[in-house]
Short mmCIF file of C-alpha atoms and ligand atoms in Angstrom, two decimals:
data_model
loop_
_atom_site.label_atom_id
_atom_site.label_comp_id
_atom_site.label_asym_id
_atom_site.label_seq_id
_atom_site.Cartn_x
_atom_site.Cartn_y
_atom_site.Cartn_z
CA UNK A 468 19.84 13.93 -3.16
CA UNK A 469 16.98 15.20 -4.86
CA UNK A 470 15.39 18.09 -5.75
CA UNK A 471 14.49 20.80 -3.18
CA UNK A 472 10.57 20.43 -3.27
CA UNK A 473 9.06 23.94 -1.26
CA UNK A 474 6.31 22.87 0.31
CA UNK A 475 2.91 24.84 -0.53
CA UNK A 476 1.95 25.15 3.44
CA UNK A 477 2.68 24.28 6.79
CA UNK A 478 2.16 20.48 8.25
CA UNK A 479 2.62 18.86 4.61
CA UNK A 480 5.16 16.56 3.76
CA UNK A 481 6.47 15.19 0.09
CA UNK A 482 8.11 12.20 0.28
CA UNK A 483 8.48 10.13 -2.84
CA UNK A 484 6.88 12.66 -5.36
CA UNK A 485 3.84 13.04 -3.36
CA UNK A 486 2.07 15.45 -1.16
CA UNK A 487 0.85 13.94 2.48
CA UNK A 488 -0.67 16.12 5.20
CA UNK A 489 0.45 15.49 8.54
CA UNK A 490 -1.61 14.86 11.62
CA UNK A 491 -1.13 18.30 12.93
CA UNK A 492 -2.61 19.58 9.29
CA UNK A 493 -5.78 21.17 10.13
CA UNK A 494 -7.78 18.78 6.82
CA UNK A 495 -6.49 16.11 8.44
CA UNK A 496 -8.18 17.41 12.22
CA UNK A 497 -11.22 18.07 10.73
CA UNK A 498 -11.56 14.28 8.75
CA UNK A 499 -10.56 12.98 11.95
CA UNK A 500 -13.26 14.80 13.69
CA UNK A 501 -15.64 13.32 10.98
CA UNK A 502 -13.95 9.83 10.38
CA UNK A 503 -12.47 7.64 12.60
CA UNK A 504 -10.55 4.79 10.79
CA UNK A 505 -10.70 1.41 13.31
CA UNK A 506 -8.24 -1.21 12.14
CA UNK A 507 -5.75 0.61 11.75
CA UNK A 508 -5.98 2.66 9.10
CA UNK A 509 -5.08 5.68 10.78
CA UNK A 510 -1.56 7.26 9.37
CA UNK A 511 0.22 6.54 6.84
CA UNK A 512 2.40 4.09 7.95
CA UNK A 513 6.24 3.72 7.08
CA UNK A 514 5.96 0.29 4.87
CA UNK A 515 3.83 2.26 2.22
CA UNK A 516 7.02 4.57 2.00
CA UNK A 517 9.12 1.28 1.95
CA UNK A 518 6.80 0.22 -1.00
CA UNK A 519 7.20 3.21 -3.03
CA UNK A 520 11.00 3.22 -2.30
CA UNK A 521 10.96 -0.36 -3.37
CA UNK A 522 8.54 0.26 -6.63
CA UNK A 523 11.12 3.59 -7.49
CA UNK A 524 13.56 0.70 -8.04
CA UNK A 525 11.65 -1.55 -9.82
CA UNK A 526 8.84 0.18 -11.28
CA UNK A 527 5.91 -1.60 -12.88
CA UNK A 528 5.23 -0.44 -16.80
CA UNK A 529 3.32 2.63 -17.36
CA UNK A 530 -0.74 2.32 -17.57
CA UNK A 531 -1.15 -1.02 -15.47
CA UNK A 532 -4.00 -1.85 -13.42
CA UNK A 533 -2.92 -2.11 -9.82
CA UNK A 534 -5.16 -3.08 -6.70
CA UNK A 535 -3.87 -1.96 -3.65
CA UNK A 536 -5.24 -4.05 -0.43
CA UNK A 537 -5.45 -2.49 2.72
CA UNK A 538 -4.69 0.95 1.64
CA UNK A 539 -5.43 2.81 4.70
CA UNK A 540 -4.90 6.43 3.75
CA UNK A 541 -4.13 5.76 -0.12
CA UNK A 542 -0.52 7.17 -0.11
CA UNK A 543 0.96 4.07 -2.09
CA UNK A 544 -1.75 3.83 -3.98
CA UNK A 545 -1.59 7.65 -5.09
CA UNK A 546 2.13 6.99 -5.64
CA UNK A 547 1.28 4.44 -8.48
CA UNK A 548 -1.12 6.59 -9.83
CA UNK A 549 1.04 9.51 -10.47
CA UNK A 550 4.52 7.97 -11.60
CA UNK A 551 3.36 5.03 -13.08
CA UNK A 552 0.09 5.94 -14.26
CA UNK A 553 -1.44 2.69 -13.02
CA UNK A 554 -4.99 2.63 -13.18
CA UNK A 555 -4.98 1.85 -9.01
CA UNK A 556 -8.11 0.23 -6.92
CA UNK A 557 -7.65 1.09 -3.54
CA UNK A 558 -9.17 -1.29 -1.50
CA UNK A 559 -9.77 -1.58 2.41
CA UNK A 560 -12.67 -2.69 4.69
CA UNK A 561 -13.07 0.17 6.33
CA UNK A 562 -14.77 2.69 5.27
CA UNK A 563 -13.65 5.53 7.37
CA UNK A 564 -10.39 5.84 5.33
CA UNK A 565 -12.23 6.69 2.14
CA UNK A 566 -12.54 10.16 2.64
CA UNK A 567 -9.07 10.16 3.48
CA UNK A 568 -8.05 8.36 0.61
CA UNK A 569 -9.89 11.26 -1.72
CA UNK A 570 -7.77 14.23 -0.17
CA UNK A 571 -4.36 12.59 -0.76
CA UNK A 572 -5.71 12.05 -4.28
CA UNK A 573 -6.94 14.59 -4.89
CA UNK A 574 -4.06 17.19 -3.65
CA UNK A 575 -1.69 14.95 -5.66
CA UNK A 576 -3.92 15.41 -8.87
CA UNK A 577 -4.57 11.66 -9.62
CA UNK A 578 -8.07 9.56 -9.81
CA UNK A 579 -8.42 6.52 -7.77
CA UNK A 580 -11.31 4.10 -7.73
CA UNK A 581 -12.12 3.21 -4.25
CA UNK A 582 -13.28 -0.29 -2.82
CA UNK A 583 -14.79 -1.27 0.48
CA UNK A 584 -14.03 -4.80 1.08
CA UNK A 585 -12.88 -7.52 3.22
CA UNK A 586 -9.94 -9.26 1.72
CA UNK A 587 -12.30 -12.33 1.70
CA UNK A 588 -14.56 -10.53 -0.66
CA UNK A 589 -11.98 -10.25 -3.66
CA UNK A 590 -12.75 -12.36 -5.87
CA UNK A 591 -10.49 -14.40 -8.42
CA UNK A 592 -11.51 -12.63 -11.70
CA UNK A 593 -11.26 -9.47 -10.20
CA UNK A 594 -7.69 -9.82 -8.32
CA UNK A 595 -6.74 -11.15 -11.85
CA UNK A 596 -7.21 -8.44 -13.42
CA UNK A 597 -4.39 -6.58 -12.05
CA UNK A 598 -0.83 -7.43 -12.90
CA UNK A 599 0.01 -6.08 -10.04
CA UNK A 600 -1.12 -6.27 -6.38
CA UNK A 601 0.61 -4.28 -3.50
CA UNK A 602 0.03 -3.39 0.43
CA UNK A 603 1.94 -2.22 2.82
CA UNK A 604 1.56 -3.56 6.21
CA UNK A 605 -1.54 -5.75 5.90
CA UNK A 606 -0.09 -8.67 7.69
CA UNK A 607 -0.17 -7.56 11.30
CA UNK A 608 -2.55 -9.94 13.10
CA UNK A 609 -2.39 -14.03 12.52
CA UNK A 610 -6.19 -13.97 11.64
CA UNK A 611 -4.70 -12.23 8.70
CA UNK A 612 -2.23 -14.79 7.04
CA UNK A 613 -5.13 -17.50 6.27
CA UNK A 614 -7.24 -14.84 4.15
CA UNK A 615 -4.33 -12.87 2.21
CA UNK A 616 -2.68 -16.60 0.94
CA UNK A 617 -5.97 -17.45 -0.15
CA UNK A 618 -6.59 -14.19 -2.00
CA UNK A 619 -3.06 -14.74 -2.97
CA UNK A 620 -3.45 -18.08 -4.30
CA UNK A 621 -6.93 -16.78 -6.30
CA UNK A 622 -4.93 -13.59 -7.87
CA UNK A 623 -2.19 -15.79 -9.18
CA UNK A 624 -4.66 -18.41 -10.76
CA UNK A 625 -6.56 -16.01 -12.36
CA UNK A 626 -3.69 -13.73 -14.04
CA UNK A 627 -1.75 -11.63 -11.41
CA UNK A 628 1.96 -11.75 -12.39
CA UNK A 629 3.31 -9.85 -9.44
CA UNK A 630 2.56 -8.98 -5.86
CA UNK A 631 4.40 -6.84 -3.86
CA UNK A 632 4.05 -6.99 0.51
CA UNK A 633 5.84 -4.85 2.51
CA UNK A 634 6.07 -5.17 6.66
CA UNK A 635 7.70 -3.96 9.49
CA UNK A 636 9.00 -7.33 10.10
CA UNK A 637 6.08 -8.76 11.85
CA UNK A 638 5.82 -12.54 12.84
CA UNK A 639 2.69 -12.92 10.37
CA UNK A 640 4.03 -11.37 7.77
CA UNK A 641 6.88 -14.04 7.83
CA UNK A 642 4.61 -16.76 8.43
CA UNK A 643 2.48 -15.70 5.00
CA UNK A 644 5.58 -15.82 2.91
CA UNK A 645 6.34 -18.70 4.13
CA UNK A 646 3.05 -20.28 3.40
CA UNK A 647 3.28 -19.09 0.15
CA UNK A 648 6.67 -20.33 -0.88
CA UNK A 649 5.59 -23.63 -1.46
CA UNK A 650 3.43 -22.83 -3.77
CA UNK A 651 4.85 -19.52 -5.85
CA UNK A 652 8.15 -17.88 -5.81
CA UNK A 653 8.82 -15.90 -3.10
CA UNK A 654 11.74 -13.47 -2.76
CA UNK A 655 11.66 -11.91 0.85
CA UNK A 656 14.72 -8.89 1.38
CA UNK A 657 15.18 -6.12 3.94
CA UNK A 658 14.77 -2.82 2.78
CA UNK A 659 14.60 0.59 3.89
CA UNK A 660 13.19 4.15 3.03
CA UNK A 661 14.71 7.28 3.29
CA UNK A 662 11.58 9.65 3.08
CA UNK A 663 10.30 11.68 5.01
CA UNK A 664 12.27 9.49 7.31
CA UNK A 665 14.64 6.42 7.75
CA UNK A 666 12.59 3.44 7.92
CA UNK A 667 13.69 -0.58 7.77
CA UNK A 668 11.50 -3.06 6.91
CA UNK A 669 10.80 -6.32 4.48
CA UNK A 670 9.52 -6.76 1.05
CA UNK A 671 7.96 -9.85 -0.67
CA UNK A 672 7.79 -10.10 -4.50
CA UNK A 673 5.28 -13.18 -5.04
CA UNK A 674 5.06 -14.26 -8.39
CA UNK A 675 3.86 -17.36 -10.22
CA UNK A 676 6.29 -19.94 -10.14
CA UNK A 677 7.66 -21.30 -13.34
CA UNK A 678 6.25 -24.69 -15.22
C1 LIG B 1214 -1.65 -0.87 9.28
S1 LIG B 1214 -2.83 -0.21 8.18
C2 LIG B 1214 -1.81 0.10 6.74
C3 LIG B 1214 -2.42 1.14 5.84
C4 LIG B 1214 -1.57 1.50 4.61
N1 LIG B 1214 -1.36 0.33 3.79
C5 LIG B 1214 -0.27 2.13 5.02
O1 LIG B 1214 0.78 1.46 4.89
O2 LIG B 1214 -0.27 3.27 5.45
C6 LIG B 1214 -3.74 -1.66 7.67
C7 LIG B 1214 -4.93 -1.39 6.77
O3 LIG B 1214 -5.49 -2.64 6.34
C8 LIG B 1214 -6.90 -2.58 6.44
N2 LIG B 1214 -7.40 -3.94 6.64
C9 LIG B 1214 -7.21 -4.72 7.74
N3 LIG B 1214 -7.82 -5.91 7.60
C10 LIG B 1214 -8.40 -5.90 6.37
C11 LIG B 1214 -9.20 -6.84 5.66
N4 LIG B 1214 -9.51 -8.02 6.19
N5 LIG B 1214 -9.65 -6.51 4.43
C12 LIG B 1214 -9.35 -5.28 3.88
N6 LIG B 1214 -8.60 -4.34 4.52
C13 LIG B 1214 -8.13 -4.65 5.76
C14 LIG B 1214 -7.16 -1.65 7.63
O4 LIG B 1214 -8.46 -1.08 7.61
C15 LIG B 1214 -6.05 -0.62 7.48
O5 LIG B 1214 -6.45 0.49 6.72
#
């Protein structure tokens, strides 16, 4: 078990290193007031814990530039930035999670550089210049599956070793990964986090397959 982590204040949680405020936390009212996130991107949903669980275990090297897609409120994305250092883009298409994205960073101490784009938008050189790509639960519709294998496809052509996708064990999440297994390897295992609660899911490691 780890360390007992006091909390500052009321309505905050730590899970996996990091501070997150919870719905009833009255920042959180008042961006929601101001903001209101439409696809989506309106918690923090339980596969960015099962990322960070899964990343705990195997941990990219310190320093890296990450891009996380679809990052909704930024918690994995604030995750790499303070254990690993990773130099992280947060990326999402709506703009209403932005401000969002700045409080978790900035309670947790870490500097993120945000981008507003579709996943259709990323290009090739700049996927490619992060060795490693992660979201958590961006595979949720089947409109979705077409885009992220393409963007997929363009990362890994243009340098990405690794990408990391983790779902709640949605039909197009299973239907990307299997799109993209004939082309790169794809290792697809269940999973689960333990923080702040018990939650199952998948993760995907996609990496360039071997010549
Ligand atoms: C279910 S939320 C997950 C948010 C976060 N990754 C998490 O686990 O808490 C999905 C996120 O993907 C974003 N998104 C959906 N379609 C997108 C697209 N085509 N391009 C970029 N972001 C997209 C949404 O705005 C939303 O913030």
């Amino acid at each position: 078990m780890p360390k007992l982590q006091r909390l500052p204040e009321e309505h905050i949680d730590f899970a996996y290193g990091i501070f997150l405020l919870q719905d009833s936390h009255r920042l959180i009212k008042a961006l929601k007031r101001r903001y209101q996130p439409s696809v989506h991107g309106t918690r923090t949903w339980g596969s960015a814990f099962l990322l960070m669980d899964y990343l705990q275990e195997h941990p990219p090297a310190k320093g890296r530039r990450v891009m996380e897609l679809g990052c909704g409120w930024g918690a994995s994305s604030v995750f790499c930035a303070h254990h690993f250092a990773s130099k992280v883009t947060a990326v999402d298409l709506d703009p209403a999670v932005f401000p969002f994205v700045d409080v978790f960073a900035e309670i947790n101490s870490v500097e993120l550089t945000n981008k507003c784009s579709d996943f259709t938008r990323l290009t090739g050189p700049l996927l490619g210049q992060h060795q490693l790509i992660v979201g958590g639960d961006i595979c949720f519709w089947d409109n979705l599956v077409k885009p992220l294998k393409l963007l997929i496809n363009r990362a890994i052509k243009n340098g990405t070793k690794r990408i990391v996708l983790t779902d709640p064990g949605r039909p197009p999440f299973y239907d990307l990964c299997d799109q993209l297994s004939k082309t790169h390897e794809v290792s697809l295992q269940e999973w689960y986090a333990i923080e702040p609660d018990r939650f199952v899911g998948e993760v995907a490691e996609i990496r360039p397959r071997k010549k």
